[in-house]
PDB file of C-alpha atoms in Angstrom:
ATOM      1  CA  MET A  12     -67.396  28.701 106.196  1.00  0.00           C
ATOM      2  CA  VAL A  13     -69.178  29.191 109.506  1.00  0.00           C
ATOM      3  CA  LEU A  14     -69.555  26.633 112.319  1.00  0.00           C
ATOM      4  CA  VAL A  15     -72.759  27.522 114.136  1.00  0.00           C
ATOM      5  CA  TRP A  16     -72.576  25.757 117.557  1.00  0.00           C
ATOM      6  CA  TYR A  17     -73.408  25.770 121.143  1.00  0.00           C
ATOM      7  CA  PRO A  18     -70.129  25.518 123.110  1.00  0.00           C
ATOM      8  CA  LYS A  19     -71.722  23.403 125.898  1.00  0.00           C
ATOM      9  CA  CYS A  20     -73.054  20.765 123.357  1.00  0.00           C
ATOM     10  CA  SER A  21     -70.873  17.647 123.203  1.00  0.00           C
ATOM     11  CA  THR A  22     -71.853  16.926 119.633  1.00  0.00           C
ATOM     12  CA  CYS A  23     -70.750  20.507 118.751  1.00  0.00           C
ATOM     13  CA  GLN A  24     -67.486  19.969 120.550  1.00  0.00           C
ATOM     14  CA  ARG A  25     -66.847  16.834 118.519  1.00  0.00           C
ATOM     15  CA  ALA A  26     -67.687  18.486 115.280  1.00  0.00           C
ATOM     16  CA  LYS A  27     -65.266  21.274 116.142  1.00  0.00           C
ATOM     17  CA  ALA A  28     -62.520  18.815 116.985  1.00  0.00           C
ATOM     18  CA  TRP A  29     -63.211  16.965 113.752  1.00  0.00           C
ATOM     19  CA  LEU A  30     -62.841  20.291 111.635  1.00  0.00           C
ATOM     20  CA  ASP A  31     -59.584  20.969 113.579  1.00  0.00           C
ATOM     21  CA  GLU A  32     -58.250  17.489 113.052  1.00  0.00           C
ATOM     22  CA  HIS A  33     -58.918  17.804 109.291  1.00  0.00           C
ATOM     23  CA  GLY A  34     -57.532  21.232 108.821  1.00  0.00           C
ATOM     24  CA  VAL A  35     -60.760  22.845 107.802  1.00  0.00           C
ATOM     25  CA  ALA A  36     -60.799  26.592 108.153  1.00  0.00           C
ATOM     26  CA  TYR A  37     -63.937  28.077 109.781  1.00  0.00           C
ATOM     27  CA  THR A  38     -65.350  30.850 111.727  1.00  0.00           C
ATOM     28  CA  LEU A  39     -67.268  30.096 114.956  1.00  0.00           C
ATOM     29  CA  ARG A  40     -70.658  31.498 115.658  1.00  0.00           C
ATOM     30  CA  ASP A  41     -72.150  30.837 119.037  1.00  0.00           C
ATOM     31  CA  ILE A  42     -75.947  30.185 118.611  1.00  0.00           C
ATOM     32  CA  LYS A  43     -76.654  31.543 122.158  1.00  0.00           C
ATOM     33  CA  GLU A  44     -74.881  34.805 121.368  1.00  0.00           C
ATOM     34  CA  GLU A  45     -75.856  35.316 117.718  1.00  0.00           C
ATOM     35  CA  ASN A  46     -78.963  33.345 116.928  1.00  0.00           C
ATOM     36  CA  PRO A  47     -79.739  32.991 113.227  1.00  0.00           C
ATOM     37  CA  ASN A  48     -82.744  35.156 112.121  1.00  0.00           C
ATOM     38  CA  ALA A  49     -85.580  33.879 110.077  1.00  0.00           C
ATOM     39  CA  GLU A  50     -84.091  35.120 106.787  1.00  0.00           C
ATOM     40  CA  GLU A  51     -80.764  33.405 107.355  1.00  0.00           C
ATOM     41  CA  LEU A  52     -82.710  30.173 108.374  1.00  0.00           C
ATOM     42  CA  ARG A  53     -84.803  30.351 105.204  1.00  0.00           C
ATOM     43  CA  ALA A  54     -81.640  30.787 102.964  1.00  0.00           C
ATOM     44  CA  TRP A  55     -79.755  27.978 104.857  1.00  0.00           C
ATOM     45  CA  HIS A  56     -82.737  25.668 104.523  1.00  0.00           C
ATOM     46  CA  GLU A  57     -83.087  26.208 100.752  1.00  0.00           C
ATOM     47  CA  LYS A  58     -79.429  25.637 100.292  1.00  0.00           C
ATOM     48  CA  SER A  59     -79.414  22.477 102.376  1.00  0.00           C
ATOM     49  CA  GLY A  60     -81.999  20.632 100.331  1.00  0.00           C
ATOM     50  CA  LEU A  61     -83.267  19.069 103.592  1.00  0.00           C
ATOM     51  CA  PRO A  62     -86.793  18.991 105.013  1.00  0.00           C
ATOM     52  CA  LEU A  63     -87.338  22.057 107.264  1.00  0.00           C
ATOM     53  CA  ARG A  64     -87.990  19.649 110.290  1.00  0.00           C
ATOM     54  CA  ARG A  65     -84.297  18.758 110.168  1.00  0.00           C
ATOM     55  CA  PHE A  66     -83.340  22.270 111.296  1.00  0.00           C
ATOM     56  CA  PHE A  67     -85.232  21.612 114.656  1.00  0.00           C
ATOM     57  CA  ASN A  68     -83.432  20.274 117.701  1.00  0.00           C
ATOM     58  CA  THR A  69     -86.060  17.667 118.433  1.00  0.00           C
ATOM     59  CA  SER A  70     -84.158  16.258 121.420  1.00  0.00           C
ATOM     60  CA  GLY A  71     -84.079  19.641 123.152  1.00  0.00           C
ATOM     61  CA  LEU A  72     -85.943  20.579 126.285  1.00  0.00           C
ATOM     62  CA  LEU A  73     -87.457  23.702 124.529  1.00  0.00           C
ATOM     63  CA  TYR A  74     -88.842  21.606 121.587  1.00  0.00           C
ATOM     64  CA  LYS A  75     -90.411  19.105 123.975  1.00  0.00           C
ATOM     65  CA  GLY A  76     -91.606  21.932 126.350  1.00  0.00           C
ATOM     66  CA  MET A  77     -93.403  23.715 123.502  1.00  0.00           C
ATOM     67  CA  ALA A  78     -95.014  20.410 122.313  1.00  0.00           C
ATOM     68  CA  LEU A  79     -93.683  21.000 118.783  1.00  0.00           C
ATOM     69  CA  LYS A  80     -93.920  17.532 117.667  1.00  0.00           C
ATOM     70  CA  ASP A  81     -97.657  18.094 117.431  1.00  0.00           C
ATOM     71  CA  LYS A  82     -97.638  21.712 116.320  1.00  0.00           C
ATOM     72  CA  LEU A  83     -95.107  21.672 113.549  1.00  0.00           C
ATOM     73  CA  PRO A  84     -97.272  19.796 111.059  1.00  0.00           C
ATOM     74  CA  GLU A  85     -99.918  22.558 111.382  1.00  0.00           C
ATOM     75  CA  MET A  86     -97.363  25.488 110.977  1.00  0.00           C
ATOM     76  CA  THR A  87     -96.403  27.092 107.726  1.00  0.00           C
ATOM     77  CA  ASP A  88     -92.809  27.236 106.708  1.00  0.00           C
ATOM     78  CA  ASN A  89     -92.781  30.939 107.466  1.00  0.00           C
ATOM     79  CA  GLU A  90     -94.153  30.379 110.948  1.00  0.00           C
ATOM     80  CA  GLN A  91     -91.363  27.794 111.573  1.00  0.00           C
ATOM     81  CA  TYR A  92     -88.673  30.124 110.348  1.00  0.00           C
ATOM     82  CA  ILE A  93     -89.985  32.751 112.628  1.00  0.00           C
ATOM     83  CA  LEU A  94     -90.064  30.426 115.676  1.00  0.00           C
ATOM     84  CA  LEU A  95     -86.439  29.116 114.945  1.00  0.00           C
ATOM     85  CA  GLY A  96     -85.248  32.696 114.714  1.00  0.00           C
ATOM     86  CA  GLU A  97     -86.865  33.658 117.972  1.00  0.00           C
ATOM     87  CA  TYR A  98     -85.490  30.568 119.872  1.00  0.00           C
ATOM     88  CA  GLY A  99     -81.948  29.726 119.001  1.00  0.00           C
ATOM     89  CA  MET A 100     -82.020  26.568 121.109  1.00  0.00           C
ATOM     90  CA  LEU A 101     -84.654  25.108 118.937  1.00  0.00           C
ATOM     91  CA  VAL A 102     -82.096  25.131 116.057  1.00  0.00           C
ATOM     92  CA  LYS A 103     -80.432  21.834 115.377  1.00  0.00           C
ATOM     93  CA  ARG A 104     -76.594  22.138 115.782  1.00  0.00           C
ATOM     94  CA  PRO A 105     -74.008  22.105 114.788  1.00  0.00           C
ATOM     95  CA  LEU A 106     -74.457  23.692 111.482  1.00  0.00           C
ATOM     96  CA  ILE A 107     -71.770  24.196 108.767  1.00  0.00           C
ATOM     97  CA  VAL A 108     -72.803  27.000 106.500  1.00  0.00           C
ATOM     98  CA  ALA A 109     -70.639  27.250 103.360  1.00  0.00           C
ATOM     99  CA  ASP A 110     -71.122  29.091 100.157  1.00  0.00           C
ATOM    100  CA  ASP A 111     -72.735  26.293  98.246  1.00  0.00           C
ATOM    101  CA  PHE A 112     -73.958  23.876 100.983  1.00  0.00           C
ATOM    102  CA  VAL A 113     -75.190  23.584 104.584  1.00  0.00           C
ATOM    103  CA  LEU A 114     -74.786  20.608 106.925  1.00  0.00           C
ATOM    104  CA  VAL A 115     -77.184  20.153 109.768  1.00  0.00           C
ATOM    105  CA  GLY A 116     -76.101  18.026 112.796  1.00  0.00           C
ATOM    106  CA  PHE A 117     -72.766  16.158 112.923  1.00  0.00           C
ATOM    107  CA  ARG A 118     -72.632  13.043 110.843  1.00  0.00           C
ATOM    108  CA  GLU A 119     -68.968  12.301 110.243  1.00  0.00           C
ATOM    109  CA  ALA A 120     -69.452  10.432 106.922  1.00  0.00           C
ATOM    110  CA  GLU A 121     -71.503  13.405 105.562  1.00  0.00           C
ATOM    111  CA  TRP A 122     -68.958  15.869 106.725  1.00  0.00           C
ATOM    112  CA  SER A 123     -66.108  13.967 105.176  1.00  0.00           C
ATOM    113  CA  ALA A 124     -67.941  13.671 101.881  1.00  0.00           C
ATOM    114  CA  ALA A 125     -68.635  17.529 101.830  1.00  0.00           C
ATOM    115  CA  LEU A 126     -65.431  18.693 103.375  1.00  0.00           C
ATOM    116  CA  GLY A 127     -62.899  16.064 102.302  1.00  0.00           C
TER     117      GLY A 127
END
């Protein structure tokens, strides 16, 4: 299992602490140092069962600066994967990527259900 995170993000820090407290084994992946590419994002999106929009960090400065709220509805999925792959800070975090599921964002109840 991989925890894709941004170390300066307080939500990511809480998620990491939660994993540690619950004894969940994981590998860290810093999204600034190793941004997911479009192919990874496509696979994660498909595995998650979530709308693609959930993979965007809608509260981030980059999202707002690029006016993506208005642009995303007009973009194809492929264009969105490429955009996320180019700009790691657009990706919602933290992400848990496991063999059979992907969790986007930190919702403790959701993580408890998926990770025990």
